[in-house]
CSV table of C-alpha atoms and ligand atoms in Angstrom, one decimal:
chain,number,residue,atom,x,y,z
A,1,MET,CA,298.7,196.6,23.8
A,2,ILE,CA,302.2,196.3,25.7
A,3,LYS,CA,302.6,200.0,25.5
A,4,GLU,CA,299.3,200.3,27.4
A,5,ILE,CA,300.6,198.0,30.1
A,6,GLU,CA,303.8,200.0,30.2
A,7,GLU,CA,301.9,203.2,30.9
A,8,LYS,CA,300.1,201.5,33.6
A,9,ILE,CA,303.4,200.6,35.2
A,10,LYS,CA,304.4,203.9,35.4
A,11,LYS,CA,301.2,205.1,36.8
A,12,VAL,CA,301.4,202.7,39.6
A,13,LEU,CA,305.0,203.7,39.9
A,14,ASP,CA,303.7,207.2,40.2
A,15,PHE,CA,300.8,206.7,42.6
A,16,ASN,CA,301.1,207.9,46.3
A,17,SER,CA,298.8,208.2,49.2
A,18,LYS,CA,298.6,207.8,52.7
A,19,ASP,CA,294.9,207.4,52.9
A,20,SER,CA,294.1,203.9,53.5
A,21,ASN,CA,290.5,204.3,51.3
A,22,GLU,CA,292.3,205.3,48.6
A,23,ILE,CA,295.0,203.0,48.7
A,24,GLU,CA,292.0,200.2,48.8
A,25,ASP,CA,290.5,201.9,45.8
A,26,PHE,CA,293.8,201.5,44.0
A,27,ARG,CA,294.4,198.0,44.8
A,28,ILE,CA,291.0,197.2,43.4
A,29,GLU,CA,291.5,199.2,40.2
A,30,PHE,CA,294.5,197.2,39.6
A,31,LEU,CA,294.5,193.8,41.4
A,32,GLY,CA,291.0,193.4,41.9
A,33,LYS,CA,288.6,190.7,40.2
A,34,LYS,CA,287.6,193.1,37.8
A,35,GLY,CA,290.7,195.3,37.6
A,36,HIS,CA,293.4,196.0,34.8
A,37,ILE,CA,295.4,192.9,35.7
A,38,SER,CA,293.2,190.2,35.5
A,39,ARG,CA,291.3,191.8,32.4
A,40,TYR,CA,294.9,191.8,31.1
A,41,PHE,CA,295.5,187.9,31.6
A,42,SER,CA,291.9,187.1,30.2
A,43,GLU,CA,293.2,188.9,27.0
A,44,PHE,CA,296.1,187.0,26.8
A,45,LYS,CA,294.7,184.3,24.6
A,46,LYS,CA,293.9,187.1,21.9
A,47,VAL,CA,297.8,188.2,22.0
A,48,LYS,CA,299.6,186.8,19.0
A,49,ASP,CA,302.1,183.8,19.7
A,50,THR,CA,305.2,186.1,18.9
A,51,GLU,CA,304.3,188.6,21.1
A,52,LYS,CA,303.1,186.2,24.2
A,53,LYS,CA,306.3,186.1,25.9
A,54,GLU,CA,306.7,189.8,26.0
A,55,TYR,CA,303.2,190.4,26.9
A,56,GLY,CA,303.4,187.8,29.8
A,57,LEU,CA,306.4,189.5,31.2
A,58,ALA,CA,304.9,192.9,31.2
A,59,ILE,CA,301.6,191.8,32.9
A,60,ASN,CA,303.7,190.2,35.5
A,61,LYS,CA,305.8,193.2,35.8
A,62,LEU,CA,302.7,195.4,36.2
A,63,LYS,CA,301.2,192.8,39.2
A,64,SER,CA,304.3,192.6,41.3
A,65,THR,CA,305.1,196.5,40.8
A,66,ALA,CA,301.2,196.9,42.2
A,67,GLN,CA,301.7,194.3,44.8
A,68,ASP,CA,304.8,196.2,46.0
A,69,LYS,CA,303.3,199.5,45.7
A,70,ILE,CA,300.4,198.8,47.9
A,71,GLU,CA,302.6,196.8,50.3
A,72,GLU,CA,304.9,199.9,50.6
A,73,LEU,CA,302.0,202.5,51.0
A,74,LYS,CA,300.3,200.3,53.7
A,75,LYS,CA,303.6,200.0,55.5
A,76,SER,CA,304.1,203.5,55.8
A,77,ILE,CA,300.7,204.7,57.0
A,78,ASN,CA,300.9,202.0,59.8
A,79,CYS,CA,304.3,203.3,60.8
A,80,SER,CA,303.1,206.7,61.1
A,81,GLU,CA,299.9,205.4,63.0
A,82,ASN,CA,302.1,203.5,65.4
A,83,LYS,CA,304.3,206.6,66.2
A,84,LYS,CA,301.0,208.3,67.0
A,85,THR,CA,299.3,205.8,69.4
A,86,ASN,CA,301.3,202.7,70.5
A,87,ASN,CA,304.7,202.9,69.7
A,88,ILE,CA,305.8,201.7,73.5
A,89,ASP,CA,308.9,199.7,73.7
A,90,LEU,CA,308.3,197.9,77.0
A,91,THR,CA,311.9,196.6,77.1
A,92,ARG,CA,313.4,200.0,77.4
A,93,PRO,CA,314.7,200.7,80.8
A,94,ALA,CA,312.2,203.3,82.4
A,95,SER,CA,313.8,206.9,83.0
A,96,MET,CA,314.4,208.1,86.4
A,97,ILE,CA,311.5,210.1,88.0
A,98,GLU,CA,312.9,213.1,89.4
A,99,LEU,CA,312.1,213.0,93.5
A,100,GLY,CA,311.0,216.3,94.7
A,101,SER,CA,312.2,217.4,98.4
A,102,ARG,CA,309.9,218.0,101.4
A,103,HIS,CA,309.6,221.6,102.8
A,104,PRO,CA,311.9,222.0,105.9
A,105,ILE,CA,308.9,222.7,108.1
A,106,SER,CA,307.1,219.5,107.2
A,107,ILE,CA,310.1,217.9,108.1
A,108,ILE,CA,310.8,219.3,111.4
A,109,ARG,CA,307.2,219.1,112.2
A,110,ASP,CA,307.1,215.3,111.3
A,111,LYS,CA,310.0,214.8,113.6
A,112,ILE,CA,308.1,216.5,116.5
A,113,ILE,CA,305.1,214.7,115.9
A,114,ASP,CA,307.2,211.4,115.5
A,115,ILE,CA,308.9,211.9,119.1
A,116,PHE,CA,305.5,212.6,120.9
A,117,TYR,CA,304.0,209.8,118.9
A,118,LYS,CA,306.2,207.3,120.6
A,119,ILE,CA,305.3,208.5,124.1
A,120,GLY,CA,301.5,208.1,123.5
A,121,PHE,CA,300.6,211.5,122.2
A,122,ASN,CA,298.0,211.6,119.5
A,123,ILE,CA,297.6,214.4,116.9
A,124,SER,CA,294.7,217.2,116.7
A,125,GLU,CA,293.7,219.6,114.7
A,126,GLY,CA,291.3,222.8,114.5
A,127,PRO,CA,290.4,225.6,112.4
A,128,GLU,CA,292.7,228.4,111.1
A,129,ILE,CA,289.8,231.0,111.4
A,130,GLU,CA,289.0,230.9,115.0
A,131,ASP,CA,286.3,232.6,117.1
A,132,ASP,CA,287.3,234.7,120.2
A,133,TRP,CA,286.1,232.0,122.6
A,134,HIS,CA,288.5,229.3,121.4
A,135,ASN,CA,291.4,231.6,121.0
A,136,PHE,CA,291.2,233.9,123.9
A,137,THR,CA,288.3,233.7,126.1
A,138,ALA,CA,288.5,230.0,127.1
A,139,LEU,CA,292.2,230.3,127.5
A,140,ASN,CA,291.5,232.4,130.7
A,141,LEU,CA,292.2,235.5,128.3
A,142,PRO,CA,288.7,237.5,128.9
A,143,LEU,CA,287.8,240.3,126.9
A,144,HIS,CA,290.0,243.2,127.7
A,145,HIS,CA,292.6,241.2,129.3
A,146,PRO,CA,296.0,242.9,128.8
A,147,ALA,CA,297.5,239.7,128.0
A,148,ARG,CA,295.9,239.8,124.6
A,149,ASP,CA,297.9,242.5,123.5
A,150,MET,CA,300.8,239.5,123.6
A,151,GLN,CA,299.6,238.3,120.1
A,152,ASP,CA,298.8,240.9,117.6
A,153,THR,CA,295.7,239.7,116.2
A,154,PHE,CA,294.0,239.8,112.6
A,155,PHE,CA,290.4,240.2,113.2
A,156,ILE,CA,288.2,239.1,110.5
A,157,ASN,CA,284.4,239.9,111.9
A,158,LYS,CA,282.7,241.2,115.0
A,159,ASP,CA,279.5,239.5,115.0
A,160,PRO,CA,280.0,236.6,114.7
A,161,ASP,CA,283.4,237.1,116.2
A,162,LEU,CA,285.8,235.8,113.7
A,163,LEU,CA,289.7,236.0,113.9
A,164,LEU,CA,292.8,234.3,112.3
A,165,ARG,CA,294.2,231.9,115.4
A,166,THR,CA,297.3,233.7,116.9
A,167,HIS,CA,298.5,230.3,118.4
A,168,THR,CA,297.6,226.6,118.3
A,169,SER,CA,296.4,226.8,121.7
A,170,SER,CA,293.0,227.3,120.2
A,171,VAL,CA,293.0,223.7,119.7
A,172,GLN,CA,293.7,222.6,123.3
A,173,ILE,CA,290.4,224.0,123.9
A,174,ARG,CA,288.4,222.3,120.9
A,175,HIS,CA,290.2,218.9,121.9
A,176,MET,CA,289.1,219.6,125.7
A,177,GLU,CA,285.7,220.2,124.8
A,178,ASN,CA,285.3,216.9,122.8
A,179,ASN,CA,287.4,214.4,124.5
A,180,GLU,CA,287.7,213.3,128.1
A,181,PRO,CA,290.9,212.8,130.0
A,182,PRO,CA,293.2,211.0,130.1
A,183,ILE,CA,294.3,213.6,127.1
A,184,ARG,CA,297.6,213.2,125.4
A,185,THR,CA,297.6,215.3,122.3
A,186,ILE,CA,299.6,217.4,119.9
A,187,SER,CA,298.4,219.9,117.7
A,188,PRO,CA,300.6,221.2,114.5
A,189,GLY,CA,299.4,224.0,112.6
A,190,ARG,CA,299.6,227.7,111.0
A,191,VAL,CA,299.2,230.5,113.0
A,192,TYR,CA,298.8,234.3,112.2
A,193,ARG,CA,300.0,237.3,113.9
A,194,ASN,CA,299.6,241.3,112.7
A,195,GLU,CA,303.7,241.7,113.0
A,196,ASP,CA,306.1,243.4,110.5
A,197,ILE,CA,308.0,240.8,108.6
A,198,SER,CA,311.5,240.7,109.0
A,199,ALA,CA,314.3,238.3,109.3
A,200,ARG,CA,312.9,237.1,112.6
A,201,SER,CA,309.3,237.4,112.4
A,202,HIS,CA,306.5,236.7,109.8
A,203,CYS,CA,302.9,237.5,109.7
A,204,PHE,CA,302.0,233.5,109.6
A,205,PHE,CA,304.3,230.6,110.9
A,206,HIS,CA,303.7,227.2,112.5
A,207,GLN,CA,303.4,226.1,115.9
A,208,ILE,CA,303.1,222.9,117.7
A,209,GLU,CA,300.8,222.7,120.8
A,210,GLY,CA,300.9,219.9,123.5
A,211,LEU,CA,298.8,218.8,126.0
A,212,TYR,CA,298.5,216.4,128.8
A,213,ILE,CA,295.4,216.0,131.2
A,214,ASP,CA,295.0,213.1,133.5
A,215,GLU,CA,294.8,212.6,137.2
A,216,ASN,CA,297.9,213.5,139.4
A,217,VAL,CA,299.9,215.1,136.4
A,218,SER,CA,302.7,217.2,137.9
A,219,PHE,CA,305.2,219.6,137.1
A,220,ALA,CA,307.8,217.0,137.4
A,221,ASP,CA,305.9,215.1,134.4
A,222,LEU,CA,306.2,218.0,132.6
A,223,LYS,CA,309.7,218.4,132.9
A,224,GLN,CA,310.7,214.9,132.4
A,225,THR,CA,308.6,214.9,128.8
A,226,LEU,CA,310.2,217.8,127.6
A,227,LEU,CA,313.5,216.6,128.6
A,228,PHE,CA,312.7,213.3,126.5
A,229,PHE,CA,312.0,215.5,123.6
A,230,THR,CA,314.8,217.9,123.5
A,231,LYS,CA,317.3,214.9,123.9
A,232,GLU,CA,315.4,213.2,120.9
A,233,LEU,CA,315.3,216.3,118.6
A,234,PHE,CA,318.2,218.0,119.6
A,235,GLY,CA,320.5,215.3,121.2
A,236,LYS,CA,320.9,217.8,124.2
A,237,SER,CA,320.3,216.7,127.7
A,238,LYS,CA,320.3,219.9,129.7
A,239,ILE,CA,317.3,222.1,129.9
A,240,ARG,CA,316.1,224.6,132.2
A,241,LEU,CA,312.6,226.4,133.0
A,242,ARG,CA,312.7,230.1,133.7
A,243,PRO,CA,309.5,231.4,135.4
A,244,SER,CA,307.4,233.2,132.8
A,245,TYR,CA,303.4,234.3,132.2
A,246,PHE,CA,301.1,232.6,130.2
A,247,PRO,CA,297.4,233.1,131.1
A,248,PHE,CA,296.5,229.6,130.4
A,249,THR,CA,298.8,227.8,132.6
A,250,GLU,CA,300.0,228.5,136.1
A,251,PRO,CA,302.6,228.0,137.0
A,252,SER,CA,304.5,229.3,133.5
A,253,ALA,CA,307.8,228.8,132.3
A,254,GLU,CA,309.9,229.6,129.5
A,255,VAL,CA,312.3,226.3,128.3
A,256,ASP,CA,315.6,226.9,127.5
A,257,ILE,CA,318.1,224.4,126.1
A,258,TYR,CA,321.8,224.1,126.7
A,259,TRP,CA,323.2,224.6,123.1
A,260,GLY,CA,326.8,224.9,124.1
A,261,LEU,CA,329.4,227.5,123.3
A,262,ASN,CA,331.9,225.5,120.9
A,263,SER,CA,331.9,227.8,117.9
A,264,GLU,CA,331.6,231.3,116.9
A,265,THR,CA,327.9,230.7,115.7
A,266,ASP,CA,327.1,229.3,119.1
A,267,TYR,CA,328.2,232.4,120.7
A,268,ARG,CA,326.1,234.3,118.2
A,269,ILE,CA,322.9,232.7,118.2
A,270,THR,CA,322.9,232.0,122.1
A,271,LYS,CA,324.2,235.6,122.7
A,272,GLY,CA,327.1,234.3,124.4
A,273,THR,CA,324.9,232.4,127.0
A,274,GLY,CA,325.2,229.2,125.5
A,275,TRP,CA,321.3,228.8,126.1
A,276,LEU,CA,318.8,229.0,123.7
A,277,GLU,CA,314.8,229.3,124.6
A,278,ILE,CA,312.7,226.8,122.4
A,279,MET,CA,309.4,226.9,123.8
A,280,GLY,CA,306.6,228.1,126.4
A,281,CYS,CA,305.0,225.8,128.9
A,282,GLY,CA,303.1,225.2,132.2
A,283,MET,CA,300.5,223.5,134.2
A,284,VAL,CA,297.1,224.1,132.8
A,285,ASP,CA,295.3,226.7,134.7
A,286,PRO,CA,292.1,225.2,136.4
A,287,ASN,CA,289.8,228.0,134.9
A,288,VAL,CA,291.0,226.4,131.6
A,289,LEU,CA,290.0,223.0,132.7
A,290,ASP,CA,286.3,224.4,133.9
A,291,ASN,CA,285.9,226.4,130.7
A,292,CYS,CA,286.1,223.1,128.9
A,293,LYS,CA,284.1,221.4,131.7
A,294,ILE,CA,286.6,219.5,132.8
A,295,ASP,CA,286.5,218.7,136.6
A,296,SER,CA,289.8,220.7,137.7
A,297,ASN,CA,289.5,219.0,141.2
A,298,LYS,CA,289.9,215.8,139.7
A,299,TYR,CA,292.5,216.7,136.9
A,300,SER,CA,295.4,218.5,136.1
A,301,GLY,CA,297.6,218.9,133.2
A,302,PHE,CA,300.6,220.4,131.5
A,303,ALA,CA,300.6,222.2,128.0
A,304,PHE,CA,303.3,223.4,126.1
A,305,GLY,CA,303.6,225.5,122.8
A,306,MET,CA,306.8,226.0,120.0
A,307,GLY,CA,307.3,227.7,116.8
A,308,ILE,CA,308.1,225.0,114.2
A,309,GLU,CA,310.1,227.7,112.0
A,310,ARG,CA,312.3,228.7,115.2
A,311,ILE,CA,313.2,225.0,115.7
A,312,ALA,CA,314.1,224.5,112.0
A,313,MET,CA,316.0,227.7,111.9
A,314,LEU,CA,318.1,226.2,114.9
A,315,LEU,CA,318.5,222.9,113.4
A,316,TYR,CA,319.6,223.9,109.9
A,317,GLN,CA,320.9,227.1,110.9
A,318,ILE,CA,318.6,229.3,108.8
A,319,GLU,CA,319.2,232.9,109.4
A,320,ASP,CA,316.4,234.5,107.7
A,321,ILE,CA,312.7,233.1,108.5
A,322,ARG,CA,311.7,235.0,104.9
A,323,ILE,CA,313.5,232.0,102.9
A,324,LEU,CA,311.1,229.5,104.3
A,325,TYR,CA,308.3,230.9,102.6
A,326,GLU,CA,309.8,231.8,99.2
A,327,ASN,CA,309.8,228.3,97.7
A,328,ASP,CA,312.9,228.9,96.1
A,329,ILE,CA,313.7,225.3,94.5
A,330,ARG,CA,317.4,225.9,95.1
A,331,PHE,CA,317.0,226.6,98.8
A,332,ASN,CA,314.0,223.8,99.0
A,333,SER,CA,316.0,221.2,97.2
A,334,GLN,CA,318.7,221.2,99.7
A,335,PHE,CA,316.5,219.1,102.3
A,336,LYS,CA,316.3,216.2,100.1
A,337,ASP,CA,318.5,214.0,102.4
A,338,SER,CA,316.6,215.1,105.8
A,339,ILE,CA,313.4,213.2,105.0
B,1,DAH,N1,300.4,229.8,122.9
B,1,DAH,C1,301.7,230.5,123.3
B,1,DAH,C2,302.2,231.2,122.4
B,1,DAH,O1,301.6,231.2,121.1
B,1,DAH,C3,302.8,229.4,123.3
B,1,DAH,C4,302.6,228.4,124.7
B,1,DAH,C5,302.9,228.8,125.7
B,1,DAH,C6,301.7,227.5,124.6
B,1,DAH,C7,302.8,228.3,127.0
B,1,DAH,C8,301.3,226.4,125.6
B,1,DAH,C9,301.8,227.0,126.9
B,1,DAH,O2,300.2,225.7,125.6
B,1,DAH,O3,301.5,226.2,127.9
B,1,DAH,O4,303.3,232.3,122.6
């Protein structure tokens, strides 16, 4: 009998399983009410007195070995289940989240928006796929007007006519069609031109358009607004307005800021003049107001438009526009601190 118990101990020691059902069956086989161990205990009285001590020790050893074994196996499956599911140590310090950086075009766009927001401009947007009316005709550029050639256009469809907008001035029209004066709005967005890609130009880029319509708006208002803007953005307080031509404004002007001539770079980027052109502007042509059903006898206004890339390139001293579109993380991550 003792030999049989010793064999059972060996069986217990050799048992191994990761399956909880198997472990439970094993427990029932040994420790259950009708299991080996209770059977050996009930047979205790039949054992000869001289062997009782040795027999008792053997069953107790079998019992404790079986209990230890089951304990050990249960622990090991609990551990591996924990690892899979909820082995979360809530006391551990959190790992740092790697912060990305914003794109320089977004940073500059938001800076410009913030400046105009301070003086009461809201933001308006329009579609990148436009029709001829909003991109050209309503802006005083009727069909066959030679000034249409100023912007090489990607045409999409003839009837209905669709094109990729060449400037954000189209949003002026949409805004005036849907709002009554007083209007103070700026419209940031992407524009497209059928141009060769080079260090200075690209077939798409970003603009911000500004529009102010009210009674008695004058050229002096335009100049002061732009002066405020250039002071805020560039910290430069000298601007000049050079006569220019845009079909949608009359009179029209090109805005230059005095950048200065303090370094070799200043000489290079201003071509030795100290002046830099940053945008176009003018008083909204009465024809444009009329096209949008705004009474041009009662209202007047000014508009301006600038390229965001151009401003970003100036402020961050970027020489090649193409780098702005490559999304090279080594380049983009340099703007982390400018957010
Ligand atoms: N739309 C012009 C362009 O893309 C920029 C511009 C010039 C916008 C004068 C204006 C403006 O609103 O008044 O070149």
